[in-house]
mmCIF file of C-alpha atoms in Angstrom:
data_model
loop_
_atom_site.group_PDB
_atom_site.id
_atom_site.type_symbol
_atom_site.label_atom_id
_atom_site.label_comp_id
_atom_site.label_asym_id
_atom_site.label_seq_id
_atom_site.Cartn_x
_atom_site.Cartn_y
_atom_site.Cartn_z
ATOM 1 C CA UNK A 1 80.006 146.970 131.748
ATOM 2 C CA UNK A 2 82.897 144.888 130.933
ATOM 3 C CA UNK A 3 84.533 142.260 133.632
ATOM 4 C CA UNK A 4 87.677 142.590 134.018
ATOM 5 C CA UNK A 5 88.825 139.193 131.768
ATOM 6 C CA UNK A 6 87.264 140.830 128.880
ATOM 7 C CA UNK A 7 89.042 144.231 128.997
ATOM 8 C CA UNK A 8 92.411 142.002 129.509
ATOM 9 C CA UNK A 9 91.582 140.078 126.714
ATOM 10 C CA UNK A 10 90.870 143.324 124.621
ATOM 11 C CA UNK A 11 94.563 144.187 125.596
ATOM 12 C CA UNK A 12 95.783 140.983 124.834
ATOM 13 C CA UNK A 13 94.335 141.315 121.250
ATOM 14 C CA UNK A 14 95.258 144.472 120.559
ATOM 15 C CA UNK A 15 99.034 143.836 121.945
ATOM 16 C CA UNK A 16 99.766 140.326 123.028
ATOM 17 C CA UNK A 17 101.299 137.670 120.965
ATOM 18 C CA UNK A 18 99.552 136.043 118.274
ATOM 19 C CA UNK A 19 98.653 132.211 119.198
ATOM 20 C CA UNK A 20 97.780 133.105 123.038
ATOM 21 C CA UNK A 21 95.124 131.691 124.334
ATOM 22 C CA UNK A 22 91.845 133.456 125.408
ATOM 23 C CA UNK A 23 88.652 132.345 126.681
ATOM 24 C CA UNK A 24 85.865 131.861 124.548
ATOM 25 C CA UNK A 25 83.682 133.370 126.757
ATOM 26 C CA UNK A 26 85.401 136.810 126.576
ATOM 27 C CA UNK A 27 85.602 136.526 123.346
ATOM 28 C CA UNK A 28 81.975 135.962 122.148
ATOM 29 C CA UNK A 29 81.064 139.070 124.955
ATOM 30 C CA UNK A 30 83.480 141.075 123.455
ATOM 31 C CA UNK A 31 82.044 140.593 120.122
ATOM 32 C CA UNK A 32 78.844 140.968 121.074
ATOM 33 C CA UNK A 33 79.921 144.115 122.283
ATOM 34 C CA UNK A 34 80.891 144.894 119.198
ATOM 35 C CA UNK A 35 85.010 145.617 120.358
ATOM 36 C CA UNK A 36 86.123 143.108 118.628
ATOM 37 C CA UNK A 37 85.451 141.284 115.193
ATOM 38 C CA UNK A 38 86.585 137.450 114.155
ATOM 39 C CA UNK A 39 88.368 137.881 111.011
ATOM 40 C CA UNK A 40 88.906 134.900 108.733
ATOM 41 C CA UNK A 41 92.337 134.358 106.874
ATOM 42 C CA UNK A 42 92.655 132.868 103.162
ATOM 43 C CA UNK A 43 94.663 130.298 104.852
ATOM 44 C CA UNK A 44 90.745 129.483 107.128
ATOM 45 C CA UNK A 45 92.446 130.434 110.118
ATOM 46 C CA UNK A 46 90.109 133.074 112.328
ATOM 47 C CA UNK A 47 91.728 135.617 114.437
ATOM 48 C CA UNK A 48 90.504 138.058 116.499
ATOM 49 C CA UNK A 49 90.607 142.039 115.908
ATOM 50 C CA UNK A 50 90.135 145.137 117.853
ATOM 51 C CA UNK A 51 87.232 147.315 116.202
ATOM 52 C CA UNK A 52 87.284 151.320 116.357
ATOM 53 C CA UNK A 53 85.151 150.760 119.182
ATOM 54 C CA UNK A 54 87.091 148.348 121.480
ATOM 55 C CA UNK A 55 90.316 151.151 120.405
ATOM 56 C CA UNK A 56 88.344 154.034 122.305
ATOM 57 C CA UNK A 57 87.600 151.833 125.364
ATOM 58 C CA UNK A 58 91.598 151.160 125.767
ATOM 59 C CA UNK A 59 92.186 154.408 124.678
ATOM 60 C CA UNK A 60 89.556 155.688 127.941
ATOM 61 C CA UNK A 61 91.051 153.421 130.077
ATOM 62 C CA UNK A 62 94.686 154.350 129.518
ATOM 63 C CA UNK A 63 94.064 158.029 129.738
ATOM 64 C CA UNK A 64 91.940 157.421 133.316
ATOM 65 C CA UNK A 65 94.293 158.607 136.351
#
């Protein structure tokens, strides 16, 4: 089950702006999770990025009334 920081960090990946902080924490769960992925730029910059996975959990909980 995910806490509630790491489904509002999913959202923040998915929509927020880049360069926003986020806890580490959430971040590694989320991964290990497998919702998100670190992706590495040519540049050597990492960022993170929503999997097909972590898309069906915000799809779930957007559609939940």
């Amino acid at each position: 089950m995910l806490s509630l920081h790491e489904v509002a960090t999913l959202m923040l990946v998915m929509n927020g702006p880049d360069g926003v902080e986020l806890d580490r924490a959430d971040l590694e769960a989320l991964v290990e999770h497998r919702l998100l992925h670190v992706e590495t730029l040519e540049c050597g910059h990492r960022r993170p990025c929503v999997t097909t996975s972590g898309h069906a959990v915000l799809d779930a909980i957007t559609h939940v009334r």
